[in-house]
Amino acid sequence: MGTAQQVGNSYRHIAPEIEILDCTLRDGEQTSGVSFMPHEKLMIARMLLQDVKVDRVEVASARVSEGEKSAVQMICNYADRTGGIDKIEVLGFVDGNKSVDWIHDCGGKVINLLTKGSRKHCEQQLNKTLDEHADDILRVIDYADSKGMLVNIYLEDWSNGMKDSPDYVYGLMDRLVDTPIRRFMLPDTLGILNPLRCVEFMRKMLKRYPGKHFDFHAHNDYDLAVSNSLAAVLSGCRGLHVTVNGLGERCGNAPLASVQVILKDQFHARTHIDESKLNDVSRLVESYSGIAIAANQPIVGENVFTQVAGVHADGDNKDNLYCNDLVPERFGRKREYALGKNSGKANIAKNLEELGLELTPEQTKRVTQRITELGDKKELVTQEDLPYIVSDVLKHDVPEDKVKLLSYMVCTSYGLKPLASIKVEINGHIYEADSTGDGQYDAFVRALRKIYRDSLNRSFPLLANYAVTIPPGGRTDALVQTVITWRCDDRILKTKGLDADQTEAAIKATIKMLNIIED
């Protein structure tokens, strides 16, 4: 925990420095349906170490598969070249020499040895006594030490061990405490702790084994992983285990972003995390894992910096009355003001101001009324729609599209790649292109990219997110709403298309985006 240092006749609190171990590539991959390719693991590990600046990364479990071995070798080669091999950790087992050899062959230098932290697990799963298990562990530690490897120890099911068999936990620790083990890692394997219990158990460990480095590994079964992590730090724990987006077994682990901000803002603890990169690594893991981030997920969710109620926007205009320390710029994001039936004039004014549009109070009132009507129909209104709504409501001439889709054909055949052939008019000039792709929409976009690259010598915006929604009920003729988020230089655009055909809806959203860029 934090310590007090004497300065003259007074004392000042010294904030603790907490190590962060990211387990996304090991425990996070135990999320149902998640499996990372070797190159994906390398990309995630690189971003976590280089950009996010976590202290350590647990990248795999030993002896799982040849693909896993390839991934660990790639990551270890990268880490060795960049001087960070001691930051790469692999989960190993009490299996004689097998896990140690597997990790050593991959180039790894750190084994996180999984041992049994409760009598129930030791006796019923291993069919061994405490002393037999301890003897097996010591042999693995000695062998790893002979290979020049560092050893950390997981006491699996530690929380239940402290609850039901503390004498077992202490007995095992007493056998291990004077070995070369660098860190003792205490998992709440089944997520049974609450913060009060966590404080109680952690303080007992620290009192009995002062000076030892303890990590805490939370699970989120009771939605208390972040709270328990803070409780562990308050009790003197020196390291925390997290995963990006809270991925992990069952309900997952403590989310990296949430743990970081609560440590910094609520406890003033110090870490090495670069908060401006948290959103980037979250999106990368979302893409590779296929597990979508909830829109209201703290820090990284799509909606967490979006004010919906008009009174909030009004308060922000009057000295940021509805803001806290979690300002979006801190995480490389910006505050937005939703457009819908709850918007109110203040929300509209904020969006108009950002677009550089000036309206009279009466005009703003009429635009607000139209947006409210659209919201009542459950239609999504984005900032990019606002100029068109203004033009329609105020009966101005709607600006003529500078990018027009004159004709297109997309087709797909069994055993062949989808094909797209398009004709577009851009600023009065007509262009044609053909392309294949991994899907009909991908083929269409590749054809467009070819025109922008070869004929216009211009870059084409990057697709940052693609979301499709359909009404429930299973009707095959239902309207599909496709919302696409684009990254254009430093600007983020969001456009939508509506059609009974999903590909057509995506094409409409794409053409709308290109017209916004031309304007």
Short mmCIF file of C-alpha atoms in Angstrom, two decimals:
data_model
loop_
_atom_site.label_atom_id
_atom_site.label_comp_id
_atom_site.label_asym_id
_atom_site.label_seq_id
_atom_site.Cartn_x
_atom_site.Cartn_y
_atom_site.Cartn_z
CA MET A 1 0.00 0.00 0.00
CA GLY A 2 1.02 3.64 -0.06
CA THR A 3 3.64 4.68 2.47
CA ALA A 4 4.27 7.86 4.42
CA GLN A 5 7.56 9.74 4.15
CA GLN A 6 8.61 12.34 6.73
CA VAL A 7 9.25 15.83 5.36
CA GLY A 8 10.30 18.16 8.18
CA ASN A 9 7.73 17.73 10.92
CA SER A 10 5.00 16.41 8.63
CA TYR A 11 4.32 13.35 6.49
CA ARG A 12 3.23 13.05 2.89
CA HIS A 13 1.60 10.09 1.19
CA ILE A 14 3.71 8.31 -1.44
CA ALA A 15 1.52 6.77 -4.12
CA PRO A 16 2.34 3.12 -4.79
CA GLU A 17 3.62 1.95 -8.16
CA ILE A 18 1.60 -0.99 -9.48
CA GLU A 19 2.79 -3.52 -12.05
CA ILE A 20 0.27 -4.37 -14.74
CA LEU A 21 0.30 -7.88 -16.28
CA ASP A 22 -1.96 -8.20 -19.31
CA CYS A 23 -3.40 -11.72 -19.74
CA THR A 24 -5.44 -11.10 -22.92
CA LEU A 25 -3.41 -13.56 -24.98
CA ARG A 26 -3.72 -16.33 -22.38
CA ASP A 27 -6.71 -15.99 -20.07
CA GLY A 28 -8.48 -13.69 -22.55
CA GLU A 29 -8.20 -16.37 -25.21
CA GLN A 30 -10.14 -18.69 -22.88
CA THR A 31 -13.22 -16.63 -23.74
CA SER A 32 -15.72 -18.90 -25.47
CA GLY A 33 -15.30 -18.64 -29.25
CA VAL A 34 -12.02 -16.66 -29.15
CA SER A 35 -8.87 -17.95 -30.83
CA PHE A 36 -6.08 -15.65 -31.97
CA MET A 37 -3.86 -16.42 -34.96
CA PRO A 38 -0.09 -16.28 -34.30
CA HIS A 39 0.35 -13.00 -36.20
CA GLU A 40 -2.63 -11.52 -34.32
CA LYS A 41 -1.02 -12.44 -31.01
CA LEU A 42 2.17 -10.73 -32.13
CA MET A 43 0.33 -7.55 -33.13
CA ILE A 44 -1.55 -7.40 -29.82
CA ALA A 45 1.60 -8.09 -27.79
CA ARG A 46 3.53 -5.39 -29.66
CA MET A 47 0.83 -2.79 -29.09
CA LEU A 48 0.50 -3.68 -25.41
CA LEU A 49 4.24 -3.39 -24.82
CA GLN A 50 5.24 -0.57 -27.19
CA ASP A 51 2.19 1.69 -27.17
CA VAL A 52 0.10 0.92 -24.08
CA LYS A 53 3.26 0.21 -22.04
CA VAL A 54 2.01 -2.58 -19.79
CA ASP A 55 4.78 -4.00 -17.62
CA ARG A 56 4.35 -7.66 -18.56
CA VAL A 57 2.35 -9.79 -21.01
CA GLU A 58 1.22 -13.37 -20.46
CA VAL A 59 1.04 -14.70 -24.00
CA ALA A 60 0.03 -18.37 -23.90
CA SER A 61 -0.29 -21.67 -22.07
CA ALA A 62 2.54 -24.15 -22.62
CA ARG A 63 2.05 -27.31 -24.67
CA VAL A 64 -1.35 -26.33 -26.09
CA SER A 65 -0.68 -26.66 -29.83
CA GLU A 66 1.88 -26.17 -32.58
CA GLY A 67 0.11 -22.95 -33.57
CA GLU A 68 0.50 -21.69 -30.02
CA LYS A 69 4.18 -22.59 -30.09
CA SER A 70 4.64 -20.64 -33.31
CA ALA A 71 2.93 -17.61 -31.74
CA VAL A 72 5.14 -17.73 -28.63
CA GLN A 73 8.28 -18.06 -30.75
CA MET A 74 7.29 -15.02 -32.84
CA ILE A 75 6.57 -12.92 -29.76
CA CYS A 76 9.78 -14.01 -27.99
CA ASN A 77 11.87 -13.25 -31.09
CA TYR A 78 10.35 -9.77 -31.27
CA ALA A 79 10.80 -9.17 -27.53
CA ASP A 80 14.40 -10.40 -27.59
CA ARG A 81 15.26 -8.01 -30.42
CA THR A 82 13.72 -5.07 -28.55
CA GLY A 83 15.22 -5.90 -25.18
CA GLY A 84 11.95 -6.92 -23.52
CA ILE A 85 12.18 -10.71 -23.28
CA ASP A 86 11.77 -10.62 -19.48
CA LYS A 87 8.33 -9.02 -20.03
CA ILE A 88 7.03 -12.09 -21.88
CA GLU A 89 5.47 -14.75 -19.63
CA VAL A 90 3.96 -18.15 -20.40
CA LEU A 91 1.69 -20.24 -18.19
CA GLY A 92 3.30 -23.58 -17.37
CA PHE A 93 2.31 -26.64 -15.39
CA VAL A 94 3.76 -28.89 -12.68
CA ASP A 95 4.62 -31.59 -15.22
CA GLY A 96 8.27 -32.37 -14.57
CA ASN A 97 10.42 -30.79 -17.27
CA LYS A 98 7.83 -30.61 -20.07
CA SER A 99 6.48 -27.04 -19.68
CA VAL A 100 9.89 -25.60 -18.90
CA ASP A 101 11.41 -27.23 -21.99
CA TRP A 102 8.49 -26.08 -24.19
CA ILE A 103 8.85 -22.46 -23.06
CA HIS A 104 12.65 -22.57 -23.25
CA ASP A 105 12.51 -23.96 -26.80
CA CYS A 106 10.27 -21.01 -27.77
CA GLY A 107 12.86 -18.56 -26.46
CA GLY A 108 10.90 -17.67 -23.33
CA LYS A 109 12.60 -16.69 -20.09
CA VAL A 110 9.67 -16.52 -17.64
CA ILE A 111 7.33 -19.33 -16.57
CA ASN A 112 4.15 -18.64 -14.60
CA LEU A 113 3.83 -21.97 -12.83
CA LEU A 114 0.25 -23.08 -12.12
CA THR A 115 0.03 -24.71 -8.69
CA LYS A 116 -2.91 -25.63 -6.49
CA GLY A 117 -3.85 -22.92 -3.99
CA SER A 118 -6.59 -24.84 -2.16
CA ARG A 119 -6.62 -28.23 -0.44
CA LYS A 120 -9.73 -29.20 -2.40
CA HIS A 121 -7.99 -28.72 -5.75
CA CYS A 122 -4.80 -30.41 -4.58
CA GLU A 123 -6.40 -33.52 -3.11
CA GLN A 124 -9.39 -33.97 -5.44
CA GLN A 125 -7.86 -32.92 -8.76
CA LEU A 126 -4.27 -34.10 -8.28
CA ASN A 127 -4.93 -36.83 -5.73
CA LYS A 128 -1.84 -35.63 -3.85
CA THR A 129 -1.00 -34.39 -0.39
CA LEU A 130 0.36 -30.91 0.24
CA ASP A 131 3.89 -32.24 0.70
CA GLU A 132 3.76 -34.34 -2.47
CA HIS A 133 2.55 -31.35 -4.48
CA ALA A 134 5.18 -29.07 -2.92
CA ASP A 135 7.94 -31.57 -3.77
CA ASP A 136 6.78 -31.66 -7.40
CA ILE A 137 6.75 -27.83 -7.55
CA LEU A 138 10.24 -27.56 -6.11
CA ARG A 139 11.61 -29.93 -8.73
CA VAL A 140 10.15 -27.78 -11.52
CA ILE A 141 11.57 -24.61 -9.92
CA ASP A 142 15.02 -26.18 -9.66
CA TYR A 143 14.91 -27.30 -13.30
CA ALA A 144 13.73 -23.88 -14.53
CA ASP A 145 16.48 -22.24 -12.49
CA SER A 146 19.06 -24.51 -14.12
CA LYS A 147 17.79 -23.31 -17.51
CA GLY A 148 18.26 -19.67 -16.49
CA MET A 149 14.51 -19.02 -16.37
CA LEU A 150 12.56 -16.83 -13.95
CA VAL A 151 9.64 -18.41 -12.06
CA ASN A 152 6.39 -16.83 -10.89
CA ILE A 153 3.82 -18.97 -9.06
CA TYR A 154 0.03 -19.02 -9.49
CA LEU A 155 -1.81 -20.36 -6.42
CA GLU A 156 -4.88 -21.52 -8.36
CA ASP A 157 -8.16 -21.23 -6.40
CA TRP A 158 -6.33 -19.17 -3.75
CA SER A 159 -9.50 -17.32 -2.72
CA ASN A 160 -11.33 -20.56 -1.90
CA GLY A 161 -8.16 -21.83 -0.26
CA MET A 162 -8.11 -18.84 2.10
CA LYS A 163 -11.82 -19.26 2.77
CA ASP A 164 -11.91 -23.03 3.36
CA SER A 165 -8.34 -24.22 4.01
CA PRO A 166 -6.01 -21.36 5.05
CA ASP A 167 -3.70 -23.86 6.80
CA TYR A 168 -3.12 -25.49 3.40
CA VAL A 169 -2.31 -22.12 1.77
CA TYR A 170 0.14 -21.22 4.52
CA GLY A 171 1.66 -24.71 4.49
CA LEU A 172 2.33 -24.52 0.75
CA MET A 173 3.68 -20.98 1.00
CA ASP A 174 6.00 -21.98 3.84
CA ARG A 175 7.55 -24.62 1.54
CA LEU A 176 7.98 -22.12 -1.32
CA VAL A 177 8.76 -18.80 0.31
CA ASP A 178 12.55 -19.23 0.40
CA THR A 179 12.89 -20.39 -3.23
CA PRO A 180 13.90 -18.16 -6.19
CA ILE A 181 10.21 -17.46 -6.97
CA ARG A 182 9.95 -13.82 -8.07
CA ARG A 183 6.20 -13.24 -7.72
CA PHE A 184 3.39 -15.04 -5.90
CA MET A 185 0.22 -14.58 -7.97
CA LEU A 186 -3.07 -14.91 -6.10
CA PRO A 187 -6.08 -15.69 -8.30
CA ASP A 188 -9.73 -15.38 -7.40
CA THR A 189 -10.19 -18.26 -9.84
CA LEU A 190 -13.94 -18.65 -9.45
CA GLY A 191 -14.69 -14.98 -8.82
CA ILE A 192 -16.06 -15.50 -5.31
CA LEU A 193 -14.45 -12.55 -3.52
CA ASN A 194 -15.91 -9.22 -2.53
CA PRO A 195 -13.71 -6.23 -1.66
CA LEU A 196 -13.93 -6.78 2.14
CA ARG A 197 -12.93 -10.43 1.83
CA CYS A 198 -10.19 -9.48 -0.61
CA VAL A 199 -8.72 -6.97 1.87
CA GLU A 200 -8.90 -9.55 4.67
CA PHE A 201 -7.16 -12.34 2.75
CA MET A 202 -4.53 -10.12 1.12
CA ARG A 203 -3.53 -8.52 4.41
CA LYS A 204 -3.16 -11.93 6.02
CA MET A 205 -0.75 -12.96 3.24
CA LEU A 206 1.28 -9.77 3.54
CA LYS A 207 1.45 -9.96 7.31
CA ARG A 208 2.67 -13.55 7.25
CA TYR A 209 5.08 -13.07 4.32
CA PRO A 210 6.32 -9.45 4.50
CA GLY A 211 8.49 -8.21 1.67
CA LYS A 212 7.19 -10.72 -0.88
CA HIS A 213 5.81 -9.53 -4.19
CA PHE A 214 2.13 -10.48 -4.55
CA ASP A 215 0.00 -10.12 -7.71
CA PHE A 216 -3.80 -10.32 -7.70
CA HIS A 217 -5.74 -11.98 -10.53
CA ALA A 218 -9.47 -11.14 -10.49
CA HIS A 219 -12.42 -12.82 -12.19
CA ASN A 220 -15.71 -11.03 -12.78
CA ASP A 221 -18.41 -13.57 -11.91
CA TYR A 222 -20.06 -11.18 -9.42
CA ASP A 223 -19.13 -8.07 -11.43
CA LEU A 224 -16.55 -7.21 -8.77
CA ALA A 225 -13.27 -7.78 -10.60
CA VAL A 226 -12.35 -4.08 -10.73
CA SER A 227 -13.47 -3.44 -7.14
CA ASN A 228 -11.54 -6.44 -5.89
CA SER A 229 -8.45 -5.31 -7.80
CA LEU A 230 -8.59 -1.92 -6.07
CA ALA A 231 -9.09 -3.64 -2.71
CA ALA A 232 -5.99 -5.76 -3.35
CA VAL A 233 -3.91 -2.66 -4.06
CA LEU A 234 -5.26 -0.92 -0.95
CA SER A 235 -4.05 -3.95 1.03
CA GLY A 236 -0.50 -3.82 -0.33
CA CYS A 237 -0.62 -5.96 -3.47
CA ARG A 238 2.07 -4.84 -5.94
CA GLY A 239 0.77 -6.25 -9.21
CA LEU A 240 -2.60 -6.63 -10.97
CA HIS A 241 -3.67 -8.92 -13.81
CA VAL A 242 -6.02 -7.51 -16.46
CA THR A 243 -7.28 -8.24 -19.97
CA VAL A 244 -8.23 -5.90 -22.80
CA ASN A 245 -12.03 -5.44 -22.87
CA GLY A 246 -12.34 -7.75 -19.85
CA LEU A 247 -12.02 -10.91 -21.95
CA GLY A 248 -11.58 -14.18 -20.08
CA GLU A 249 -13.07 -17.40 -18.77
CA ARG A 250 -16.84 -17.27 -18.06
CA CYS A 251 -17.60 -13.60 -17.17
CA GLY A 252 -14.06 -12.50 -17.91
CA ASN A 253 -11.28 -10.73 -16.05
CA ALA A 254 -10.72 -7.19 -14.82
CA PRO A 255 -10.69 -4.84 -17.86
CA LEU A 256 -7.40 -3.03 -18.42
CA ALA A 257 -8.95 0.39 -19.10
CA SER A 258 -11.22 0.34 -16.05
CA VAL A 259 -8.47 -0.82 -13.70
CA GLN A 260 -6.11 1.87 -14.99
CA VAL A 261 -8.47 4.80 -14.45
CA ILE A 262 -9.70 3.68 -11.04
CA LEU A 263 -6.11 3.18 -9.84
CA LYS A 264 -5.10 6.63 -11.05
CA ASP A 265 -8.21 8.65 -10.17
CA GLN A 266 -9.51 6.93 -7.05
CA PHE A 267 -6.27 5.79 -5.41
CA HIS A 268 -3.60 7.99 -7.09
CA ALA A 269 -1.49 4.92 -7.81
CA ARG A 270 1.23 5.09 -10.44
CA THR A 271 1.47 2.81 -13.47
CA HIS A 272 3.34 3.04 -16.77
CA ILE A 273 0.15 2.86 -18.87
CA ASP A 274 -0.27 5.33 -21.75
CA GLU A 275 -3.99 6.07 -21.46
CA SER A 276 -4.19 7.66 -24.91
CA LYS A 277 -3.61 4.19 -26.44
CA LEU A 278 -6.28 2.31 -24.47
CA ASN A 279 -8.97 2.86 -27.09
CA ASP A 280 -6.67 1.73 -29.92
CA VAL A 281 -5.75 -1.58 -28.28
CA SER A 282 -9.39 -2.12 -27.34
CA ARG A 283 -10.47 -1.82 -30.99
CA LEU A 284 -7.64 -4.07 -32.14
CA VAL A 285 -8.63 -6.83 -29.72
CA GLU A 286 -12.31 -6.34 -30.58
CA SER A 287 -11.46 -6.89 -34.24
CA TYR A 288 -9.28 -9.98 -33.72
CA SER A 289 -11.47 -11.60 -31.04
CA GLY A 290 -14.81 -11.02 -32.74
CA ILE A 291 -16.25 -10.03 -29.34
CA ALA A 292 -17.98 -6.66 -29.70
CA ILE A 293 -17.43 -4.02 -27.04
CA ALA A 294 -20.65 -2.98 -25.33
CA ALA A 295 -21.59 0.57 -26.29
CA ASN A 296 -21.71 1.52 -22.59
CA GLN A 297 -18.42 -0.17 -21.61
CA PRO A 298 -16.52 2.38 -19.47
CA ILE A 299 -13.67 4.24 -21.18
CA VAL A 300 -13.72 2.32 -24.49
CA GLY A 301 -17.45 1.94 -25.26
CA GLU A 302 -18.80 3.85 -28.25
CA ASN A 303 -21.32 5.84 -26.20
CA VAL A 304 -19.41 6.62 -22.99
CA PHE A 305 -18.43 10.13 -24.10
CA THR A 306 -21.76 10.90 -25.73
CA GLN A 307 -24.21 13.20 -23.94
CA VAL A 308 -27.81 12.37 -24.85
CA ALA A 309 -29.97 14.60 -22.67
CA GLY A 310 -30.24 18.20 -23.81
CA VAL A 311 -29.82 19.45 -20.26
CA HIS A 312 -26.32 17.88 -20.20
CA ALA A 313 -25.26 19.73 -23.32
CA ASP A 314 -26.66 22.93 -21.83
CA GLY A 315 -24.69 22.32 -18.64
CA ASP A 316 -21.50 21.72 -20.61
CA ASN A 317 -22.02 25.07 -22.33
CA LYS A 318 -22.18 26.62 -18.86
CA ASP A 319 -18.74 25.61 -17.58
CA ASN A 320 -18.72 21.82 -18.18
CA LEU A 321 -21.23 21.07 -15.44
CA TYR A 322 -21.71 17.46 -16.61
CA CYS A 323 -18.04 16.48 -16.98
CA ASN A 324 -15.79 14.51 -14.62
CA ASP A 325 -12.11 13.56 -14.65
CA LEU A 326 -12.76 11.02 -17.41
CA VAL A 327 -12.47 13.58 -20.17
CA PRO A 328 -12.41 11.95 -23.62
CA GLU A 329 -9.24 13.76 -24.75
CA ARG A 330 -7.36 11.84 -22.06
CA PHE A 331 -8.03 8.66 -24.08
CA GLY A 332 -7.55 10.09 -27.55
CA ARG A 333 -11.28 10.62 -28.03
CA LYS A 334 -13.71 13.54 -28.05
CA ARG A 335 -17.07 14.32 -26.47
CA GLU A 336 -20.12 13.98 -28.69
CA TYR A 337 -23.72 15.11 -28.36
CA ALA A 338 -26.33 12.64 -29.53
CA LEU A 339 -29.03 13.57 -32.00
CA GLY A 340 -32.41 12.04 -31.20
CA LYS A 341 -35.69 12.60 -29.41
CA ASN A 342 -33.94 13.55 -26.15
CA SER A 343 -31.51 15.96 -27.75
CA GLY A 344 -32.91 19.41 -27.12
CA LYS A 345 -31.63 22.65 -28.58
CA ALA A 346 -28.32 22.56 -26.72
CA ASN A 347 -27.30 19.25 -28.34
CA ILE A 348 -28.24 20.57 -31.76
CA ALA A 349 -26.30 23.78 -31.15
CA LYS A 350 -23.18 21.82 -30.13
CA ASN A 351 -23.28 19.77 -33.34
CA LEU A 352 -24.03 22.82 -35.52
CA GLU A 353 -21.11 24.65 -33.93
CA GLU A 354 -18.75 21.79 -34.68
CA LEU A 355 -19.91 21.74 -38.31
CA GLY A 356 -19.57 25.53 -38.60
CA LEU A 357 -23.29 26.04 -39.26
CA GLU A 358 -25.03 29.09 -37.77
CA LEU A 359 -28.82 29.15 -37.30
CA THR A 360 -31.21 31.56 -35.63
CA PRO A 361 -32.99 30.36 -32.45
CA GLU A 362 -36.19 29.82 -34.46
CA GLN A 363 -34.36 27.78 -37.10
CA THR A 364 -32.64 25.70 -34.42
CA LYS A 365 -36.05 25.03 -32.86
CA ARG A 366 -37.43 23.73 -36.17
CA VAL A 367 -34.39 21.49 -36.78
CA THR A 368 -34.68 20.15 -33.22
CA GLN A 369 -38.33 19.30 -33.83
CA ARG A 370 -37.47 17.35 -36.99
CA ILE A 371 -34.74 15.38 -35.22
CA THR A 372 -37.16 14.58 -32.39
CA GLU A 373 -39.65 13.25 -34.95
CA LEU A 374 -36.97 11.01 -36.47
CA GLY A 375 -35.99 9.77 -33.02
CA ASP A 376 -39.59 8.81 -32.26
CA LYS A 377 -39.41 6.55 -35.31
CA LYS A 378 -36.22 4.93 -33.92
CA GLU A 379 -34.17 6.33 -36.79
CA LEU A 380 -30.48 6.87 -36.05
CA VAL A 381 -29.37 10.44 -36.74
CA THR A 382 -25.64 11.15 -37.03
CA GLN A 383 -23.80 14.45 -37.17
CA GLU A 384 -23.13 13.77 -40.84
CA ASP A 385 -26.92 13.78 -41.45
CA LEU A 386 -27.34 17.22 -39.89
CA PRO A 387 -26.57 19.43 -42.94
CA TYR A 388 -29.14 17.50 -44.99
CA ILE A 389 -31.77 17.84 -42.26
CA VAL A 390 -31.07 21.58 -42.02
CA SER A 391 -31.41 21.96 -45.79
CA ASP A 392 -34.66 20.01 -45.83
CA VAL A 393 -36.26 21.77 -42.86
CA LEU A 394 -35.28 25.25 -43.97
CA LYS A 395 -36.15 24.50 -47.61
CA HIS A 396 -32.69 25.42 -48.83
CA ASP A 397 -31.42 23.83 -51.98
CA VAL A 398 -29.98 20.49 -51.01
CA PRO A 399 -26.35 20.51 -52.17
CA GLU A 400 -25.85 18.46 -55.31
CA ASP A 401 -23.90 15.26 -54.79
CA LYS A 402 -20.35 15.52 -56.09
CA VAL A 403 -19.99 11.75 -56.05
CA LYS A 404 -22.72 9.87 -57.90
CA LEU A 405 -23.03 6.13 -58.34
CA LEU A 406 -24.17 5.80 -61.96
CA SER A 407 -24.30 1.99 -62.11
CA TYR A 408 -22.83 -1.03 -60.49
CA MET A 409 -22.98 -4.81 -60.57
CA VAL A 410 -21.91 -7.18 -57.81
CA CYS A 411 -22.11 -10.93 -58.18
CA THR A 412 -21.05 -14.00 -56.28
CA SER A 413 -20.56 -17.57 -57.43
CA TYR A 414 -19.73 -20.79 -55.62
CA GLY A 415 -15.99 -21.42 -55.65
CA LEU A 416 -15.11 -18.00 -57.08
CA LYS A 417 -14.38 -14.66 -55.46
CA PRO A 418 -17.20 -12.07 -55.61
CA LEU A 419 -16.85 -9.56 -58.43
CA ALA A 420 -17.87 -5.87 -58.62
CA SER A 421 -18.04 -3.62 -61.67
CA ILE A 422 -18.84 0.07 -61.03
CA LYS A 423 -19.31 3.39 -62.84
CA VAL A 424 -19.17 6.59 -60.78
CA GLU A 425 -19.18 10.31 -61.45
CA ILE A 426 -16.81 12.37 -59.29
CA ASN A 427 -16.84 16.15 -59.71
CA GLY A 428 -18.27 15.83 -63.21
CA HIS A 429 -15.87 13.16 -64.47
CA ILE A 430 -16.89 9.55 -65.08
CA TYR A 431 -14.74 6.62 -63.97
CA GLU A 432 -15.13 2.84 -64.27
CA ALA A 433 -13.40 -0.01 -62.46
CA ASP A 434 -13.69 -3.74 -61.74
CA SER A 435 -12.40 -5.73 -58.79
CA THR A 436 -12.78 -8.95 -56.87
CA GLY A 437 -13.00 -9.16 -53.09
CA ASP A 438 -13.65 -11.37 -50.09
CA GLY A 439 -17.33 -10.40 -50.22
CA GLN A 440 -19.64 -8.39 -52.45
CA TYR A 441 -19.18 -5.18 -50.47
CA ASP A 442 -15.43 -5.73 -50.23
CA ALA A 443 -15.27 -6.10 -54.02
CA PHE A 444 -17.26 -2.86 -54.42
CA VAL A 445 -14.93 -0.93 -52.09
CA ARG A 446 -11.83 -2.36 -53.78
CA ALA A 447 -13.12 -1.08 -57.13
CA LEU A 448 -13.69 2.36 -55.61
CA ARG A 449 -10.21 2.32 -54.06
CA LYS A 450 -8.76 1.52 -57.48
CA ILE A 451 -10.43 4.64 -58.95
CA TYR A 452 -9.22 6.88 -56.14
CA ARG A 453 -5.68 5.45 -56.31
CA ASP A 454 -5.14 5.11 -60.06
CA SER A 455 -7.34 7.83 -61.55
CA LEU A 456 -7.46 10.49 -58.81
CA ASN A 457 -4.11 9.80 -57.08
CA ARG A 458 -5.88 10.12 -53.73
CA SER A 459 -6.10 7.94 -50.66
CA PHE A 460 -9.37 6.25 -49.73
CA PRO A 461 -10.64 6.46 -46.12
CA LEU A 462 -10.11 3.45 -43.87
CA LEU A 463 -13.10 1.51 -42.62
CA ALA A 464 -12.94 1.61 -38.81
CA ASN A 465 -16.20 -0.14 -37.90
CA TYR A 466 -19.14 -1.76 -39.68
CA ALA A 467 -22.40 -2.43 -37.84
CA VAL A 468 -25.62 -3.92 -39.21
CA THR A 469 -28.97 -3.88 -37.44
CA ILE A 470 -32.25 -5.44 -38.49
CA PRO A 471 -35.61 -5.43 -36.73
CA PRO A 472 -36.48 -8.61 -34.81
CA GLY A 473 -38.95 -11.07 -36.21
CA GLY A 474 -36.99 -12.85 -38.92
CA ARG A 475 -38.58 -11.20 -41.97
CA THR A 476 -36.36 -11.62 -45.02
CA ASP A 477 -37.67 -8.37 -46.57
CA ALA A 478 -36.96 -6.24 -43.48
CA LEU A 479 -35.04 -3.00 -43.92
CA VAL A 480 -31.39 -3.30 -42.96
CA GLN A 481 -29.60 -0.33 -41.39
CA THR A 482 -25.85 -0.31 -41.97
CA VAL A 483 -23.74 2.17 -40.01
CA ILE A 484 -20.11 2.51 -41.11
CA THR A 485 -17.41 4.40 -39.26
CA TRP A 486 -14.57 5.76 -41.37
CA ARG A 487 -11.15 7.14 -40.49
CA CYS A 488 -10.09 9.93 -42.84
CA ASP A 489 -6.71 11.35 -41.77
CA ASP A 490 -7.40 12.60 -38.23
CA ARG A 491 -11.16 12.76 -38.75
CA ILE A 492 -13.76 10.14 -37.86
CA LEU A 493 -16.94 9.98 -39.97
CA LYS A 494 -20.03 7.88 -39.39
CA THR A 495 -22.55 7.33 -42.18
CA LYS A 496 -25.57 5.09 -42.52
CA GLY A 497 -27.53 3.46 -45.29
CA LEU A 498 -30.99 1.89 -45.20
CA ASP A 499 -32.19 -0.76 -47.63
CA ALA A 500 -33.77 -4.20 -47.77
CA ASP A 501 -30.46 -5.47 -49.14
CA GLN A 502 -27.47 -5.34 -46.78
CA THR A 503 -24.92 -4.74 -49.54
CA GLU A 504 -27.02 -1.92 -51.00
CA ALA A 505 -27.35 -0.33 -47.55
CA ALA A 506 -23.56 -0.42 -47.12
CA ILE A 507 -23.05 1.07 -50.60
CA LYS A 508 -25.42 3.95 -49.77
CA ALA A 509 -23.46 4.66 -46.59
CA THR A 510 -20.20 4.62 -48.56
CA ILE A 511 -21.37 7.06 -51.24
CA LYS A 512 -22.69 9.38 -48.52
CA MET A 513 -19.24 9.33 -46.88
CA LEU A 514 -17.51 10.22 -50.14
CA ASN A 515 -19.81 13.19 -50.67
CA ILE A 516 -19.08 14.48 -47.18
CA ILE A 517 -15.35 14.31 -47.93
CA GLU A 518 -15.76 16.11 -51.27
CA ASP A 519 -17.71 18.90 -49.54
#
